[in-house]
mmCIF file of C-alpha atoms and ligand atoms in Angstrom:
data_model
loop_
_atom_site.group_PDB
_atom_site.id
_atom_site.type_symbol
_atom_site.label_atom_id
_atom_site.label_comp_id
_atom_site.label_asym_id
_atom_site.label_seq_id
_atom_site.Cartn_x
_atom_site.Cartn_y
_atom_site.Cartn_z
ATOM 1 C CA UNK A 1 1.722 13.470 20.628
ATOM 2 C CA UNK A 2 -2.022 12.000 21.320
ATOM 3 C CA UNK A 3 -4.796 11.710 18.923
ATOM 4 C CA UNK A 4 -8.476 10.021 19.525
ATOM 5 C CA UNK A 5 -8.606 6.318 18.376
ATOM 6 C CA UNK A 6 -9.501 6.519 14.585
ATOM 7 C CA UNK A 7 -8.269 4.000 11.385
ATOM 8 C CA UNK A 8 -6.145 6.588 9.000
ATOM 9 C CA UNK A 9 -7.071 5.284 4.730
ATOM 10 C CA UNK A 10 -4.581 5.912 2.698
ATOM 11 C CA UNK A 11 -5.107 5.586 -1.301
ATOM 12 C CA UNK A 12 -4.141 6.441 -4.403
ATOM 13 C CA UNK A 13 -1.631 5.508 -7.374
ATOM 14 C CA UNK A 14 1.410 3.651 -7.167
ATOM 15 C CA UNK A 15 4.830 5.469 -5.988
ATOM 16 C CA UNK A 16 3.149 8.829 -4.569
ATOM 17 C CA UNK A 17 4.849 8.019 -1.208
ATOM 18 C CA UNK A 18 2.191 6.535 0.906
ATOM 19 C CA UNK A 19 3.793 4.220 2.514
ATOM 20 C CA UNK A 20 6.336 6.647 3.677
ATOM 21 C CA UNK A 21 3.724 9.061 4.974
ATOM 22 C CA UNK A 22 1.803 6.733 6.467
ATOM 23 C CA UNK A 23 4.977 4.684 8.458
ATOM 24 C CA UNK A 24 5.544 8.423 9.459
ATOM 25 C CA UNK A 25 2.018 8.801 10.938
ATOM 26 C CA UNK A 26 2.289 5.725 12.193
ATOM 27 C CA UNK A 27 5.971 6.760 13.905
ATOM 28 C CA UNK A 28 4.000 10.550 15.419
ATOM 29 C CA UNK A 29 1.146 9.191 16.671
ATOM 30 C CA UNK A 30 1.901 5.867 17.609
ATOM 31 C CA UNK A 31 -0.146 3.912 15.659
ATOM 32 C CA UNK A 32 0.255 0.887 13.932
ATOM 33 C CA UNK A 33 1.222 0.980 9.861
ATOM 34 C CA UNK A 34 -0.191 -2.082 8.033
ATOM 35 C CA UNK A 35 1.618 -1.795 3.732
ATOM 36 C CA UNK A 36 -1.320 -3.430 2.572
ATOM 37 C CA UNK A 37 0.173 -3.779 -1.442
ATOM 38 C CA UNK A 38 3.014 -5.598 0.751
ATOM 39 C CA UNK A 39 0.497 -8.570 0.829
ATOM 40 C CA UNK A 40 -1.085 -7.962 -2.941
ATOM 41 C CA UNK A 41 3.221 -8.497 -3.617
ATOM 42 C CA UNK A 42 3.994 -11.233 -1.216
ATOM 43 C CA UNK A 43 0.865 -13.217 -2.957
ATOM 44 C CA UNK A 44 2.209 -12.195 -6.335
ATOM 45 C CA UNK A 45 5.505 -13.903 -5.054
ATOM 46 C CA UNK A 46 4.493 -16.779 -3.759
ATOM 47 C CA UNK A 47 2.196 -17.216 -7.899
ATOM 48 C CA UNK A 48 5.386 -16.505 -9.385
ATOM 49 C CA UNK A 49 7.146 -19.122 -6.740
ATOM 50 C CA UNK A 50 4.748 -21.627 -7.726
ATOM 51 C CA UNK A 51 4.528 -20.945 -11.598
ATOM 52 C CA UNK A 52 0.563 -19.723 -11.518
ATOM 53 C CA UNK A 53 1.521 -16.368 -13.292
ATOM 54 C CA UNK A 54 2.297 -16.490 -16.975
ATOM 55 C CA UNK A 55 4.529 -13.986 -18.533
ATOM 56 C CA UNK A 56 1.604 -11.881 -19.902
ATOM 57 C CA UNK A 57 0.334 -11.723 -16.135
ATOM 58 C CA UNK A 58 -2.630 -15.242 -16.905
ATOM 59 C CA UNK A 59 -3.286 -16.155 -13.578
ATOM 60 C CA UNK A 60 -3.910 -19.670 -12.679
ATOM 61 C CA UNK A 61 -6.676 -18.519 -10.071
ATOM 62 C CA UNK A 62 -7.904 -22.360 -8.946
ATOM 63 C CA UNK A 63 -4.115 -23.052 -8.659
ATOM 64 C CA UNK A 64 -3.572 -19.886 -6.527
ATOM 65 C CA UNK A 65 -7.224 -20.353 -4.234
ATOM 66 C CA UNK A 66 -5.410 -23.336 -3.166
ATOM 67 C CA UNK A 67 -1.875 -21.981 -2.453
ATOM 68 C CA UNK A 68 -3.664 -19.749 -0.032
ATOM 69 C CA UNK A 69 -5.259 -22.563 1.843
ATOM 70 C CA UNK A 70 -1.876 -22.851 3.691
ATOM 71 C CA UNK A 71 -0.229 -19.536 2.532
ATOM 72 C CA UNK A 72 1.691 -18.830 5.995
ATOM 73 C CA UNK A 73 2.401 -14.659 5.321
ATOM 74 C CA UNK A 74 2.888 -12.950 8.756
ATOM 75 C CA UNK A 75 5.045 -9.610 9.575
ATOM 76 C CA UNK A 76 7.087 -8.836 12.457
ATOM 77 C CA UNK A 77 7.478 -5.457 13.521
ATOM 78 C CA UNK A 78 10.502 -3.136 13.212
ATOM 79 C CA UNK A 79 11.359 -0.169 14.237
ATOM 80 C CA UNK A 80 10.624 1.704 10.831
ATOM 81 C CA UNK A 81 7.293 -0.351 10.068
ATOM 82 C CA UNK A 82 7.321 -3.999 9.943
ATOM 83 C CA UNK A 83 8.640 -6.811 7.645
ATOM 84 C CA UNK A 84 7.263 -9.304 5.620
ATOM 85 C CA UNK A 85 8.112 -12.884 6.198
ATOM 86 C CA UNK A 86 6.457 -16.307 4.123
ATOM 87 C CA UNK A 87 7.717 -18.577 7.145
ATOM 88 C CA UNK A 88 10.774 -17.888 8.194
ATOM 89 C CA UNK A 89 11.764 -16.271 5.298
ATOM 90 C CA UNK A 90 11.775 -13.050 5.184
ATOM 91 C CA UNK A 91 10.996 -11.463 1.349
ATOM 92 C CA UNK A 92 11.294 -7.935 2.254
ATOM 93 C CA UNK A 93 13.337 -7.265 -0.606
ATOM 94 C CA UNK A 94 12.216 -10.061 -2.940
ATOM 95 C CA UNK A 95 8.502 -7.941 -3.460
ATOM 96 C CA UNK A 96 9.734 -4.473 -4.297
ATOM 97 C CA UNK A 97 11.766 -5.922 -7.159
ATOM 98 C CA UNK A 98 10.762 -5.251 -11.181
ATOM 99 C CA UNK A 99 9.195 -8.774 -11.719
ATOM 100 C CA UNK A 100 7.270 -8.951 -8.350
ATOM 101 C CA UNK A 101 6.340 -4.828 -9.439
ATOM 102 C CA UNK A 102 5.302 -6.373 -13.160
ATOM 103 C CA UNK A 103 2.733 -9.094 -12.347
ATOM 104 C CA UNK A 104 1.293 -7.749 -8.980
ATOM 105 C CA UNK A 105 -1.430 -5.779 -10.381
ATOM 106 C CA UNK A 106 -3.496 -8.630 -11.995
ATOM 107 C CA UNK A 107 -2.719 -11.138 -9.106
ATOM 108 C CA UNK A 108 -4.943 -8.057 -7.379
ATOM 109 C CA UNK A 109 -7.572 -8.247 -9.806
ATOM 110 C CA UNK A 110 -8.451 -12.303 -8.250
ATOM 111 C CA UNK A 111 -11.242 -11.812 -6.242
ATOM 112 C CA UNK A 112 -10.020 -14.531 -4.158
ATOM 113 C CA UNK A 113 -6.836 -12.876 -3.302
ATOM 114 C CA UNK A 114 -8.464 -9.355 -2.770
ATOM 115 C CA UNK A 115 -10.818 -11.651 -0.040
ATOM 116 C CA UNK A 116 -7.244 -12.897 1.676
ATOM 117 C CA UNK A 117 -5.620 -9.789 2.020
ATOM 118 C CA UNK A 118 -9.343 -8.067 2.957
ATOM 119 C CA UNK A 119 -9.834 -10.394 5.862
ATOM 120 C CA UNK A 120 -6.312 -9.944 7.091
ATOM 121 C CA UNK A 121 -6.692 -6.247 7.040
ATOM 122 C CA UNK A 122 -10.139 -6.030 8.767
ATOM 123 C CA UNK A 123 -8.400 -7.853 11.967
ATOM 124 C CA UNK A 124 -5.888 -5.608 12.540
ATOM 125 C CA UNK A 125 -8.237 -2.982 12.726
ATOM 126 C CA UNK A 126 -10.808 -3.965 15.394
ATOM 127 C CA UNK A 127 -8.484 -1.917 17.687
ATOM 128 C CA UNK A 128 -8.490 1.487 16.070
ATOM 129 C CA UNK A 129 -5.029 3.255 15.855
ATOM 130 C CA UNK A 130 -4.104 1.895 12.762
ATOM 131 C CA UNK A 131 -3.269 3.841 9.381
ATOM 132 C CA UNK A 132 -3.543 2.000 6.136
ATOM 133 C CA UNK A 133 -2.123 2.243 2.847
ATOM 134 C CA UNK A 134 -3.499 0.771 -0.639
ATOM 135 C CA UNK A 135 -5.392 1.233 -3.075
ATOM 136 C CA UNK A 136 -9.283 0.165 -1.748
ATOM 137 C CA UNK A 137 -9.080 1.174 2.076
ATOM 138 C CA UNK A 138 -11.568 4.157 2.072
ATOM 139 C CA UNK A 139 -13.465 2.426 -0.426
ATOM 140 C CA UNK A 140 -13.447 -1.181 0.185
ATOM 141 C CA UNK A 141 -11.613 -2.198 3.368
ATOM 142 C CA UNK A 142 -12.438 0.390 6.108
ATOM 143 C CA UNK A 143 -16.041 2.332 3.780
ATOM 144 C CA UNK A 144 -16.302 3.883 7.999
ATOM 145 C CA UNK A 145 -12.361 5.379 8.603
ATOM 146 C CA UNK A 146 -12.629 8.387 10.453
ATOM 147 C CA UNK A 147 -9.690 9.829 8.175
ATOM 148 C CA UNK A 148 -9.132 9.040 4.397
ATOM 149 C CA UNK A 149 -7.160 10.221 2.441
ATOM 150 C CA UNK A 150 -6.344 10.065 -1.556
ATOM 151 C CA UNK A 151 -2.509 10.741 -2.603
ATOM 152 C CA UNK A 152 -2.013 12.195 -5.834
ATOM 153 C CA UNK A 153 0.964 13.198 -7.441
ATOM 154 C CA UNK A 154 3.363 13.814 -11.157
ATOM 155 C CA UNK A 155 4.119 11.106 -13.123
ATOM 156 C CA UNK A 156 7.356 11.964 -13.802
ATOM 157 C CA UNK A 157 8.098 12.574 -10.082
ATOM 158 C CA UNK A 158 6.246 9.156 -9.374
ATOM 159 C CA UNK A 159 9.488 7.438 -11.799
ATOM 160 C CA UNK A 160 12.207 9.096 -10.177
ATOM 161 C CA UNK A 161 11.410 8.986 -6.980
ATOM 162 C CA UNK A 162 10.653 4.988 -7.423
ATOM 163 C CA UNK A 163 13.300 4.694 -10.090
ATOM 164 C CA UNK A 164 16.542 6.345 -7.581
ATOM 165 C CA UNK A 165 14.731 4.484 -4.552
ATOM 166 C CA UNK A 166 15.073 0.799 -6.239
ATOM 167 C CA UNK A 167 18.958 2.702 -8.041
ATOM 168 C CA UNK A 168 20.019 3.374 -4.419
ATOM 169 C CA UNK A 169 18.840 -0.648 -3.196
ATOM 170 C CA UNK A 170 21.173 -1.974 -6.241
ATOM 171 C CA UNK A 171 18.527 -3.116 -8.740
ATOM 172 C CA UNK A 172 18.548 -1.833 -12.621
ATOM 173 C CA UNK A 173 16.419 0.027 -14.022
ATOM 174 C CA UNK A 174 15.518 3.446 -15.593
ATOM 175 C CA UNK A 175 12.932 5.799 -15.226
ATOM 176 C CA UNK A 176 11.273 5.393 -18.345
ATOM 177 C CA UNK A 177 10.810 1.456 -16.899
ATOM 178 C CA UNK A 178 9.457 2.417 -14.255
ATOM 179 C CA UNK A 179 6.811 5.334 -15.740
ATOM 180 C CA UNK A 180 6.130 1.961 -17.858
ATOM 181 C CA UNK A 181 5.091 -0.147 -14.996
ATOM 182 C CA UNK A 182 3.511 3.090 -13.174
ATOM 183 C CA UNK A 183 1.573 4.321 -15.866
ATOM 184 C CA UNK A 184 0.306 0.146 -16.663
ATOM 185 C CA UNK A 185 -0.384 -0.183 -12.744
ATOM 186 C CA UNK A 186 -2.547 2.570 -12.317
ATOM 187 C CA UNK A 187 -4.301 1.677 -15.051
ATOM 188 C CA UNK A 188 -5.105 -2.220 -14.184
ATOM 189 C CA UNK A 189 -5.944 -0.735 -10.661
ATOM 190 C CA UNK A 190 -8.847 1.826 -11.169
ATOM 191 C CA UNK A 191 -9.679 -0.457 -14.444
ATOM 192 C CA UNK A 192 -10.928 -3.589 -12.790
ATOM 193 C CA UNK A 193 -13.974 -5.066 -11.628
ATOM 194 C CA UNK A 194 -13.062 -6.206 -8.589
ATOM 195 C CA UNK A 195 -12.798 -3.127 -5.623
ATOM 196 C CA UNK A 196 -10.890 -0.988 -8.340
ATOM 197 C CA UNK A 197 -8.453 2.347 -7.218
ATOM 198 C CA UNK A 198 -10.741 4.918 -6.699
ATOM 199 C CA UNK A 199 -11.333 7.840 -4.513
ATOM 200 C CA UNK A 200 -13.663 7.143 -1.549
ATOM 201 C CA UNK A 201 -16.539 10.258 -1.653
ATOM 202 C CA UNK A 202 -15.378 11.948 1.740
ATOM 203 C CA UNK A 203 -11.644 11.139 1.125
ATOM 204 C CA UNK A 204 -9.318 14.017 0.870
ATOM 205 C CA UNK A 205 -7.096 14.444 -1.598
ATOM 206 C CA UNK A 206 -3.418 15.318 -1.153
ATOM 207 C CA UNK A 207 -1.251 16.535 -4.390
ATOM 208 C CA UNK A 208 2.615 16.147 -2.836
ATOM 209 C CA UNK A 209 3.854 16.578 -6.164
ATOM 210 C CA UNK A 210 6.151 19.565 -4.716
ATOM 211 C CA UNK A 211 5.660 18.884 -0.712
ATOM 212 C CA UNK A 212 8.604 17.663 1.459
ATOM 213 C CA UNK A 213 7.379 14.544 4.322
ATOM 214 C CA UNK A 214 7.396 17.603 7.056
ATOM 215 C CA UNK A 215 4.960 19.325 4.398
ATOM 216 C CA UNK A 216 2.474 16.578 4.694
ATOM 217 C CA UNK A 217 2.607 15.748 8.118
ATOM 218 C CA UNK A 218 2.310 19.763 8.903
ATOM 219 C CA UNK A 219 -0.897 19.342 7.070
ATOM 220 C CA UNK A 220 -2.670 16.031 8.657
ATOM 221 C CA UNK A 221 -2.072 17.811 11.749
ATOM 222 C CA UNK A 222 -4.081 21.146 10.777
ATOM 223 C CA UNK A 223 -6.593 18.185 9.456
ATOM 224 C CA UNK A 224 -6.819 16.365 12.406
ATOM 225 C CA UNK A 225 -7.136 19.115 14.234
ATOM 226 C CA UNK A 226 -9.291 20.589 12.429
ATOM 227 C CA UNK A 227 -11.842 17.430 12.703
ATOM 228 C CA UNK A 228 -10.922 15.801 16.035
ATOM 229 C CA UNK A 229 -10.354 19.582 18.216
ATOM 230 C CA UNK A 230 -7.294 19.441 18.963
ATOM 231 C CA UNK A 231 -3.900 17.554 19.317
ATOM 232 C CA UNK A 232 -2.128 17.063 22.181
ATOM 233 C CA UNK A 233 1.199 16.376 23.891
HETATM 234 O O1 DC B 301 1.095 -0.127 -3.015
HETATM 235 P P1 DC B 301 2.503 -1.006 -3.784
HETATM 236 O O2 DC B 301 2.549 -0.274 -5.116
HETATM 237 O O3 DC B 301 2.962 -1.523 -3.222
HETATM 238 O O4 DC B 301 0.940 -1.827 -4.218
HETATM 239 C C1 DC B 301 1.485 -3.191 -5.204
HETATM 240 C C2 DC B 301 0.145 -3.171 -5.928
HETATM 241 O O5 DC B 301 -0.877 -4.510 -5.256
HETATM 242 C C3 DC B 301 -0.673 -2.283 -6.693
HETATM 243 O O6 DC B 301 -0.224 -2.230 -8.166
HETATM 244 C C4 DC B 301 -2.541 -2.141 -6.631
HETATM 245 C C5 DC B 301 -2.384 -3.313 -5.515
HETATM 246 N N1 DC B 301 -3.231 -2.861 -4.254
HETATM 247 C C6 DC B 301 -4.291 -3.429 -3.932
HETATM 248 O O7 DC B 301 -4.563 -3.645 -5.657
HETATM 249 N N2 DC B 301 -4.576 -2.175 -2.978
HETATM 250 C C7 DC B 301 -3.864 -2.338 -2.084
HETATM 251 N N3 DC B 301 -5.299 -1.985 -0.790
HETATM 252 C C8 DC B 301 -3.123 -1.935 -2.457
HETATM 253 C C9 DC B 301 -2.063 -2.423 -3.416
#
């Protein structure tokens, strides 16, 4: 299936299924998928391990800025996307833990962390044909992206989806605990000073509360056909 060389920016609230959707788009259209949240999560793991973030979420900004200078963060492509590494250590599982989820929003609010991540994301976008998901992709990272999607879904449905994923991975959690974390992250992400989560004026809203991934693919193919004049096989 062929579509034009574009950047697809997917933003939205936590656990709205952005990464599952972006991953499927990438595999159907042979695009590169980039999970910007994984970068913020990796920086959060670094901060936790170096003792640069307190239990209350206070960040040692000077310490973190210096730790980022030789932070060897990279991604290895896999069949269904990519895996996150620090040096040769795979951190994919650790960055999805409740501990990291609980501290990632204050870390993502630190301007030097955002600069570190933005610089890397823009490098990947140079060749186009990328689909990237996050909170500020369509507003800050790629304000000229040719297709911007803003995802929303009912809070209960989001919490149920995320809790069942975590339980399937062997983590102990409850829907209530996940819901509280989602509410806190949505609040901090939308109210921070640096690149807050907000819908770009030209983004299309997708509410997937009652949609399957296949329904979402049908929707995006319709949008692409309408906007770029056809998807050819
Ligand atoms: O998509 P996620 O839940 O893995 O993202 C983790 C956190 O990273 C999220 O709470 C906010 C932050 N984030 C951000 O501030 N900007 C992005 N582009 C992506 C994620």
